[in-house]
Amino acid sequence: MWFRRDLRLSDHPALTEAAASADEVVPLFVLDPRLWRPAGAARRQYLLRSLESLDSEMGGALVWRSGNPADAVVALAHEVGATSVHVSADFGPYGATRDSAVERALAEVGIELVRTGSPYAVAPGRVVKNDGTPYRVYSPFYRAWAAHGWRSPASTPRSIAWASGVASTPLPIVGPLGQQSGQQSGQQSGESASLDHLPRAGEAA
């Protein structure tokens, strides 16, 4: 299971599919230089703390690798003998291109990239006009989007057999702030912190 923006265990269709299709799940995050290098210190700190929170919820099973995902994902999949790699679909320009490259590299060694769900309530491209073209005006798009509806939260597996003993690369140190990933930065991160914040966000809206 290759985590990207979806650093959570609940309401995660791709993770649910991964857990149902294998005896063990290897949870992976790839530190992609294309995304890491331009990120500011605060963003890097938040990401690392979110990863640490996710790792804690998995009992320390999260595997970190760094480098080009087309190399890192394939290398780990081959290392652990995986037959498939599960992800949430990414519709962003870079993410879609990256995933296509990873998909081709995996296919060359007989491994399938399985896309399930996405970070969106409604995946891009599903809400279109009757002639199949995209909306260009917000109000009719919003009405069509609301009429389309969205899926209910995905069921969370009661238990997931996380693979153990898979080597990780060390987490980097966040540069200008002079803080390592485990030090306090004042901003809570991770799935639990987000769920705690959700009622307050709803009240503010």
Coordinates of N, CA, C and O in Angstrom, one line a residue, residues 49-200:
R49 N 5.7 15.0 10.7 CA 4.9 14.7 11.9 C 3.7 13.8 11.6 O 3.3 13.0 12.4
S50 N 3.1 14.1 10.4 CA 1.9 13.3 10.0 C 2.3 11.8 9.7 O 1.6 10.9 10.1
L51 N 3.5 11.7 9.1 CA 4.0 10.3 8.9 C 4.3 9.6 10.2 O 4.1 8.4 10.3
E52 N 4.9 10.3 11.2 CA 5.2 9.7 12.4 C 3.9 9.3 13.1 O 3.9 8.2 13.8
S53 N 2.9 10.1 13.0 CA 1.6 9.8 13.6 C 1.0 8.5 13.0 O 0.5 7.6 13.7
L54 N 1.1 8.4 11.6 CA 0.6 7.3 10.9 C 1.4 6.0 11.3 O 0.8 5.0 11.5
D55 N 2.7 6.2 11.4 CA 3.6 5.1 11.7 C 3.2 4.5 13.1 O 3.2 3.3 13.4
S56 N 2.9 5.5 14.1 CA 2.5 5.1 15.4 C 1.2 4.3 15.4 O 1.1 3.3 16.1
E57 N 0.3 4.7 14.6 CA -1.0 4.0 14.5 C -0.8 2.6 13.9 O -1.7 1.7 14.2
M58 N 0.2 2.4 13.2 CA 0.5 1.1 12.6 C 1.4 0.2 13.4 O 1.8 -0.9 13.0
G59 N 1.8 0.7 14.6 CA 2.7 0.0 15.4 C 4.1 0.0 14.9 O 4.9 -1.0 15.2
G60 N 4.5 1.0 14.2 CA 5.9 1.1 13.7 C 6.1 0.4 12.4 O 7.3 0.2 12.1
A61 N 5.1 0.1 11.7 CA 5.2 -0.7 10.4 C 5.5 0.1 9.2 O 5.9 -0.5 8.2
L62 N 5.3 1.4 9.2 CA 5.4 2.2 8.0 C 6.8 2.2 7.5 O 7.8 2.4 8.2
V63 N 7.0 1.9 6.2 CA 8.3 1.9 5.5 C 8.5 3.2 4.8 O 7.6 3.6 4.0
W64 N 9.6 3.8 5.0 CA 10.0 5.0 4.3 C 11.1 4.7 3.3 O 12.1 4.0 3.6
R65 N 10.9 5.2 2.1 CA 12.0 5.1 1.1 C 12.0 6.5 0.4 O 11.1 7.3 0.5
S66 N 13.1 6.8 -0.2 CA 13.3 8.1 -0.9 C 13.8 7.9 -2.3 O 14.5 6.9 -2.5
G67 N 13.5 8.9 -3.1 CA 14.0 8.8 -4.5 C 12.8 8.8 -5.5 O 11.7 9.1 -5.1
N68 N 13.2 8.6 -6.8 CA 12.2 8.5 -7.8 C 11.2 7.4 -7.5 O 11.6 6.3 -7.4
P69 N 9.9 7.7 -7.4 CA 8.9 6.7 -7.1 C 8.9 5.5 -8.1 O 8.7 4.3 -7.7
A70 N 9.2 5.8 -9.4 CA 9.3 4.7 -10.4 C 10.4 3.7 -10.0 O 10.3 2.5 -10.4
D71 N 11.4 4.1 -9.3 CA 12.4 3.2 -8.9 C 12.1 2.7 -7.5 O 12.2 1.5 -7.2
A72 N 11.7 3.6 -6.5 CA 11.6 3.1 -5.1 C 10.4 2.2 -4.9 O 10.5 1.2 -4.2
V73 N 9.3 2.4 -5.6 CA 8.1 1.6 -5.4 C 8.4 0.2 -6.0 O 8.1 -0.8 -5.4
V74 N 9.0 0.2 -7.2 CA 9.3 -1.1 -7.9 C 10.3 -1.9 -7.1 O 10.1 -3.1 -6.9
A75 N 11.3 -1.2 -6.6 CA 12.3 -1.9 -5.8 C 11.7 -2.6 -4.6 O 12.1 -3.7 -4.3
L76 N 10.9 -1.9 -3.8 CA 10.3 -2.4 -2.6 C 9.3 -3.6 -3.0 O 9.3 -4.6 -2.3
A77 N 8.5 -3.4 -4.0 CA 7.6 -4.4 -4.4 C 8.3 -5.7 -4.8 O 7.9 -6.8 -4.4
H78 N 9.4 -5.6 -5.5 CA 10.2 -6.7 -5.8 C 10.9 -7.3 -4.6 O 10.9 -8.6 -4.4
E79 N 11.3 -6.5 -3.7 CA 12.0 -6.9 -2.5 C 11.1 -7.8 -1.6 O 11.5 -8.8 -1.0
V80 N 9.8 -7.4 -1.5 CA 8.9 -8.1 -0.6 C 8.0 -9.2 -1.4 O 7.2 -9.9 -0.8
G81 N 8.2 -9.3 -2.7 CA 7.5 -10.3 -3.4 C 6.0 -9.9 -3.7 O 5.2 -10.8 -3.7
A82 N 5.7 -8.6 -3.8 CA 4.4 -8.1 -4.0 C 3.9 -8.5 -5.4 O 4.6 -8.5 -6.3
T83 N 2.6 -8.8 -5.5 CA 2.0 -9.0 -6.8 C 1.1 -7.8 -7.2 O 0.8 -7.7 -8.4
S84 N 0.9 -6.8 -6.3 CA 0.1 -5.6 -6.6 C 0.6 -4.5 -5.7 O 1.0 -4.8 -4.5
V85 N 0.4 -3.3 -6.2 CA 0.6 -2.1 -5.3 C -0.7 -1.3 -5.4 O -1.2 -1.0 -6.5
H86 N -1.2 -0.9 -4.2 CA -2.5 -0.3 -4.1 C -2.3 1.2 -3.8 O -1.4 1.6 -3.0
V87 N -3.0 2.1 -4.5 CA -3.0 3.5 -4.3 C -4.3 4.1 -4.4 O -5.3 3.5 -5.0
S88 N -4.5 5.3 -3.9 CA -5.6 6.2 -4.2 C -5.3 6.9 -5.5 O -4.2 7.4 -5.7
A89 N -6.3 7.0 -6.4 CA -6.0 7.7 -7.7 C -5.6 9.1 -7.5 O -6.2 9.8 -6.6
D90 N -4.7 9.6 -8.2 CA -4.2 11.0 -8.2 C -4.5 11.6 -9.5 O -4.0 11.1 -10.6
F91 N -5.3 12.7 -9.5 CA -5.7 13.3 -10.8 C -4.9 14.6 -11.1 O -5.1 15.3 -12.1
G92 N -4.0 15.0 -10.2 CA -3.1 16.2 -10.4 C -2.2 15.9 -11.6 O -1.8 14.8 -11.9
P93 N -1.7 17.0 -12.2 CA -0.8 16.8 -13.4 C 0.4 16.0 -13.1 O 0.7 15.0 -13.8
Y94 N 1.1 16.4 -12.0 CA 2.3 15.6 -11.6 C 2.0 14.3 -11.1 O 2.6 13.3 -11.5
G95 N 1.0 14.2 -10.3 CA 0.6 12.9 -9.7 C 0.2 11.9 -10.7 O 0.6 10.7 -10.7
A96 N -0.6 12.3 -11.7 CA -1.0 11.4 -12.7 C 0.1 10.9 -13.6 O 0.2 9.7 -14.0
T97 N 1.0 11.8 -13.9 CA 2.2 11.5 -14.7 C 3.1 10.5 -14.0 O 3.6 9.5 -14.5
R98 N 3.3 10.8 -12.7 CA 4.2 10.0 -11.8 C 3.6 8.6 -11.7 O 4.3 7.6 -11.9
D99 N 2.2 8.5 -11.5 CA 1.6 7.2 -11.4 C 1.7 6.4 -12.7 O 1.8 5.1 -12.6
S100 N 1.6 7.0 -13.8 CA 1.7 6.3 -15.1 C 3.1 5.7 -15.2 O 3.2 4.6 -15.7
A101 N 4.1 6.5 -14.8 CA 5.4 6.0 -14.9 C 5.7 4.8 -14.0 O 6.3 3.8 -14.4
V102 N 5.1 4.9 -12.8 CA 5.2 3.8 -11.8 C 4.5 2.6 -12.4 O 5.0 1.4 -12.3
E103 N 3.3 2.8 -12.9 CA 2.5 1.7 -13.5 C 3.3 1.0 -14.6 O 3.3 -0.3 -14.6
R104 N 3.9 1.7 -15.5 CA 4.7 1.1 -16.5 C 5.9 0.3 -16.0 O 6.1 -0.8 -16.4
A105 N 6.6 0.9 -15.0 CA 7.7 0.2 -14.4 C 7.3 -1.1 -13.7 O 8.0 -2.1 -13.8
L106 N 6.2 -1.0 -13.0 CA 5.7 -2.2 -12.3 C 5.2 -3.3 -13.3 O 5.5 -4.5 -13.1
A107 N 4.6 -2.9 -14.4 CA 4.1 -3.8 -15.4 C 5.3 -4.6 -16.0 O 5.1 -5.8 -16.4
E108 N 6.4 -3.9 -16.1 CA 7.6 -4.6 -16.7 C 8.0 -5.8 -15.9 O 8.7 -6.7 -16.4
V109 N 7.7 -5.8 -14.6 CA 8.1 -6.9 -13.8 C 6.9 -7.7 -13.3 O 7.0 -8.5 -12.3
G110 N 5.8 -7.5 -14.0 CA 4.6 -8.3 -13.7 C 3.8 -8.0 -12.5 O 3.2 -8.8 -11.9
I111 N 3.9 -6.7 -12.0 CA 3.2 -6.3 -10.8 C 2.1 -5.2 -11.2 O 2.4 -4.4 -12.1
E112 N 1.0 -5.3 -10.7 CA -0.1 -4.4 -11.0 C -0.3 -3.2 -10.1 O -0.1 -3.4 -8.9
L113 N -0.5 -2.1 -10.7 CA -0.8 -0.9 -9.9 C -2.3 -0.8 -9.8 O -3.0 -0.7 -10.8
V114 N -2.9 -0.9 -8.6 CA -4.4 -0.9 -8.4 C -4.8 0.4 -7.8 O -4.4 0.8 -6.7
R115 N -5.6 1.2 -8.6 CA -6.2 2.5 -8.1 C -7.6 2.2 -7.5 O -8.4 1.7 -8.2
T116 N -7.8 2.7 -6.3 CA -9.1 2.5 -5.7 C -9.4 3.8 -4.9 O -8.6 4.2 -4.0
G117 N -10.5 4.5 -5.2 CA -10.9 5.7 -4.6 C -10.0 6.8 -4.9 O -9.1 6.7 -5.8
S118 N -10.2 8.0 -4.3 CA -9.4 9.2 -4.5 C -9.5 10.1 -3.3 O -10.3 9.9 -2.5
P119 N -8.7 11.2 -3.3 CA -8.8 12.1 -2.2 C -10.0 13.0 -2.2 O -10.2 13.8 -1.4
Y120 N -10.8 12.9 -3.3 CA -12.0 13.8 -3.5 C -13.3 13.1 -3.1 O -13.4 11.9 -3.2
A121 N -14.3 13.9 -2.7 CA -15.6 13.4 -2.5 C -16.2 12.9 -3.8 O -16.8 11.8 -3.8
V122 N -16.0 13.5 -4.9 CA -16.3 13.1 -6.2 C -15.1 13.2 -7.1 O -14.6 14.3 -7.2
A123 N -14.7 12.1 -7.7 CA -13.5 12.1 -8.5 C -13.7 13.0 -9.7 O -14.7 13.1 -10.3
P124 N -12.6 13.8 -10.1 CA -12.7 14.6 -11.3 C -13.1 13.8 -12.5 O -12.7 12.7 -12.7
G125 N -13.9 14.4 -13.4 CA -14.4 13.8 -14.6 C -15.7 13.1 -14.5 O -16.3 12.7 -15.5
R126 N -16.2 12.9 -13.2 CA -17.5 12.2 -13.1 C -18.7 13.1 -13.3 O -19.7 12.6 -13.6
V127 N -18.5 14.4 -12.9 CA -19.6 15.3 -13.1 C -19.4 16.1 -14.3 O -18.5 17.0 -14.4
V128 N -20.1 15.8 -15.4 CA -20.0 16.5 -16.7 C -21.3 16.9 -17.2 O -22.4 16.4 -16.7
K129 N -21.4 17.7 -18.2 CA -22.6 18.0 -18.9 C -23.2 16.8 -19.6 O -22.5 15.8 -19.9
N130 N -24.4 17.0 -20.1 CA -25.1 15.9 -20.8 C -24.3 15.4 -22.1 O -24.4 14.3 -22.5
D131 N -23.6 16.4 -22.6 CA -22.9 16.0 -23.9 C -21.5 15.5 -23.5 O -20.7 15.3 -24.4
G132 N -21.2 15.3 -22.2 CA -19.9 14.7 -21.9 C -18.8 15.7 -21.7 O -17.7 15.4 -21.3
T133 N -19.0 17.0 -21.9 CA -18.0 18.0 -21.7 C -18.0 18.6 -20.3 O -19.0 18.5 -19.6
P134 N -16.9 19.1 -19.9 CA -16.9 19.7 -18.5 C -17.6 21.0 -18.4 O -17.8 21.7 -19.3
Y135 N -18.1 21.2 -17.1 CA -18.7 22.5 -16.8 C -17.7 23.6 -16.8 O -16.6 23.4 -16.4
R136 N -18.1 24.8 -17.3 CA -17.3 26.0 -17.2 C -17.8 27.1 -16.3 O -17.2 28.1 -16.1
V137 N -19.0 26.9 -15.8 CA -19.7 27.8 -14.9 C -20.0 27.1 -13.6 O -20.5 26.0 -13.6
Y138 N -19.7 27.8 -12.5 CA -19.7 27.1 -11.2 C -21.1 26.7 -10.8 O -21.3 25.5 -10.3
S139 N -22.1 27.6 -10.9 CA -23.4 27.3 -10.4 C -24.0 26.0 -10.9 O -24.5 25.1 -10.2
P140 N -24.1 25.8 -12.3 CA -24.6 24.6 -12.8 C -23.8 23.4 -12.4 O -24.3 22.3 -12.2
F141 N -22.4 23.6 -12.3 CA -21.6 22.5 -11.9 C -21.9 22.1 -10.5 O -22.0 20.9 -10.2
Y142 N -22.1 23.1 -9.6 CA -22.4 22.7 -8.2 C -23.7 22.0 -8.1 O -23.8 21.0 -7.3
R143 N -24.7 22.4 -8.8 CA -26.0 21.7 -8.8 C -25.9 20.2 -9.3 O -26.4 19.3 -8.7
A144 N -25.1 20.1 -10.3 CA -24.9 18.7 -10.9 C -24.1 17.9 -9.9 O -24.3 16.7 -9.7
W145 N -23.1 18.5 -9.2 CA -22.2 17.8 -8.3 C -23.1 17.4 -7.1 O -22.9 16.2 -6.6
A146 N -23.9 18.3 -6.6 CA -24.8 17.9 -5.4 C -25.8 16.8 -5.8 O -26.1 15.9 -5.0
A147 N -26.3 16.9 -7.0 CA -27.3 15.8 -7.5 C -26.6 14.5 -7.7 O -27.2 13.4 -7.4
H148 N -25.3 14.5 -8.1 CA -24.5 13.3 -8.3 C -24.3 12.6 -6.9 O -24.4 11.3 -6.9
G149 N -24.1 13.3 -5.9 CA -23.8 12.7 -4.6 C -22.4 12.2 -4.5 O -21.6 12.3 -5.4
W150 N -22.2 11.6 -3.3 CA -20.8 11.0 -3.1 C -21.0 9.8 -2.2 O -22.0 9.6 -1.5
R151 N -19.9 9.0 -2.2 CA -20.0 7.7 -1.5 C -20.0 7.9 0.0 O -19.5 9.0 0.5
S152 N -20.5 7.0 0.7 CA -20.4 7.0 2.2 C -19.0 6.6 2.6 O -18.2 6.1 1.7
P153 N -18.6 7.0 3.8 CA -17.2 6.6 4.2 C -17.0 5.1 4.0 O -17.8 4.3 4.3
A154 N -15.8 4.8 3.6 CA -15.4 3.4 3.4 C -15.2 2.7 4.7 O -14.8 3.3 5.7
S155 N -15.6 1.4 4.8 CA -15.4 0.7 6.0 C -14.0 0.5 6.3 O -13.1 0.3 5.4
T156 N -13.6 0.6 7.6 CA -12.2 0.4 8.1 C -12.0 -1.1 8.5 O -12.8 -1.6 9.3
P157 N -11.0 -1.7 7.9 CA -10.8 -3.1 8.3 C -10.6 -3.2 9.8 O -10.0 -2.4 10.5
R158 N -11.2 -4.3 10.4 CA -11.1 -4.4 11.9 C -9.7 -4.6 12.3 O -9.3 -4.2 13.4
S159 N -8.9 -5.3 11.5 CA -7.5 -5.5 11.8 C -6.8 -5.6 10.4 O -7.3 -6.2 9.5
I160 N -5.5 -5.1 10.4 CA -4.7 -5.2 9.2 C -3.4 -5.9 9.6 O -2.8 -5.5 10.6
A161 N -3.0 -6.9 8.9 CA -1.8 -7.6 9.2 C -0.6 -6.8 8.5 O -0.4 -7.0 7.3
W162 N 0.0 -5.9 9.2 CA 1.1 -5.2 8.6 C 2.4 -6.0 8.6 O 2.7 -6.8 9.5
A163 N 3.0 -6.0 7.5 CA 4.3 -6.7 7.3 C 5.3 -6.1 8.3 O 5.3 -4.9 8.5
S164 N 6.2 -6.9 8.8 CA 7.3 -6.4 9.7 C 8.6 -6.8 9.1 O 8.8 -7.6 8.3
G165 N 9.6 -6.1 9.6 CA 11.0 -6.4 9.3 C 11.5 -5.9 7.9 O 12.5 -6.3 7.4
V166 N 10.7 -4.9 7.3 CA 11.1 -4.4 6.1 C 11.9 -3.1 6.3 O 11.5 -2.2 7.1
A167 N 13.1 -3.0 5.7 CA 14.0 -1.9 6.0 C 13.4 -0.6 5.5 O 12.8 -0.5 4.5
S168 N 13.7 0.5 6.3 CA 13.3 1.8 5.9 C 14.6 2.7 5.9 O 15.6 2.4 6.5
T169 N 14.5 3.8 5.1 CA 15.5 4.8 5.2 C 15.2 5.8 6.3 O 14.0 6.0 6.6
P170 N 16.2 6.4 7.0 CA 15.9 7.3 8.1 C 15.1 8.6 7.6 O 15.3 9.0 6.4
L171 N 14.3 9.1 8.4 CA 13.6 10.3 8.1 C 14.6 11.5 8.1 O 15.5 11.5 8.9
P172 N 14.4 12.4 7.2 CA 15.3 13.6 7.1 C 15.1 14.5 8.3 O 14.1 14.5 9.0
I173 N 16.0 15.4 8.5 CA 15.9 16.5 9.4 C 15.4 17.8 8.7 O 15.8 18.1 7.6
V174 N 14.4 18.4 9.3 CA 13.9 19.6 8.7 C 14.9 20.8 8.8 O 15.3 21.1 9.9
G175 N 15.3 21.3 7.6 CA 16.4 22.3 7.6 C 16.3 23.5 8.4 O 16.8 23.6 9.5
P176 N 15.8 24.7 7.9 CA 16.0 26.0 8.5 C 15.4 26.1 9.9 O 15.9 26.8 10.7
L177 N 14.4 25.2 10.2 CA 13.9 25.3 11.6 C 14.8 24.7 12.6 O 14.7 25.0 13.8
G178 N 15.7 23.9 12.2 CA 16.7 23.3 13.1 C 16.0 22.3 14.0 O 16.5 22.0 15.1
Q179 N 14.9 21.7 13.6 CA 14.1 20.8 14.4 C 14.1 19.4 13.7 O 13.9 19.3 12.5
Q180 N 14.3 18.4 14.4 CA 14.1 17.0 13.9 C 12.6 16.8 13.9 O 11.8 17.4 14.5
S181 N 12.2 15.7 13.1 CA 10.8 15.5 12.9 C 10.0 15.2 14.2 O 8.9 15.5 14.2
G182 N 10.7 14.7 15.2 CA 9.9 14.4 16.4 C 9.7 15.5 17.4 O 9.0 15.4 18.3
Q183 N 10.3 16.7 17.1 CA 10.2 17.8 18.0 C 8.9 18.6 17.8 O 8.4 18.6 16.7
Q184 N 8.5 19.2 18.8 CA 7.2 20.0 18.7 C 7.4 21.2 17.9 O 8.3 22.0 18.0
S185 N 6.4 21.4 17.0 CA 6.4 22.6 16.2 C 5.2 23.5 16.5 O 5.0 24.5 15.9
G186 N 4.3 23.1 17.4 CA 3.2 23.9 17.8 C 1.9 23.5 17.0 O 0.8 23.9 17.5
Q187 N 2.0 22.8 15.9 CA 0.9 22.4 15.1 C 0.7 20.9 15.2 O 1.6 20.2 14.8
Q188 N -0.5 20.5 15.6 CA -0.8 19.1 15.6 C -1.0 18.6 14.2 O -1.5 19.3 13.4
S189 N -0.7 17.3 14.0 CA -0.8 16.7 12.7 C -1.2 15.3 12.8 O -1.1 14.7 13.9
G190 N -1.6 14.7 11.7 CA -2.0 13.3 11.8 C -3.5 13.1 11.8 O -4.3 14.1 11.9
E191 N -3.9 11.9 11.6 CA -5.4 11.6 11.4 C -6.1 11.9 12.7 O -7.2 12.6 12.6
S192 N -5.7 11.6 13.9 CA -6.4 11.8 15.1 C -6.6 13.3 15.3 O -7.7 13.8 15.7
A193 N -5.5 14.1 15.1 CA -5.6 15.6 15.2 C -6.6 16.2 14.3 O -7.4 17.1 14.6
S194 N -6.6 15.6 13.0 CA -7.6 16.1 12.0 C -9.0 15.8 12.4 O -9.9 16.6 12.3
L195 N -9.3 14.6 13.0 CA -10.6 14.2 13.4 C -11.0 15.1 14.6 O -12.2 15.5 14.7
D196 N -10.1 15.4 15.5 CA -10.4 16.3 16.6 C -10.8 17.7 16.1 O -11.7 18.4 16.7
H197 N -10.2 18.2 15.1 CA -10.4 19.5 14.6 C -11.7 19.6 13.7 O -12.3 20.7 13.6
L198 N -12.2 18.5 13.2 CA -13.3 18.4 12.3 C -14.5 19.1 12.8 O -15.2 19.9 12.1
P199 N -15.0 18.8 14.1 CA -16.2 19.5 14.5 C -16.0 21.0 14.6 O -17.0 21.7 14.3
R200 N -14.9 21.5 15.0 CA -14.6 22.9 15.1 C -14.7 23.6 13.7 O -15.2 24.7 13.5

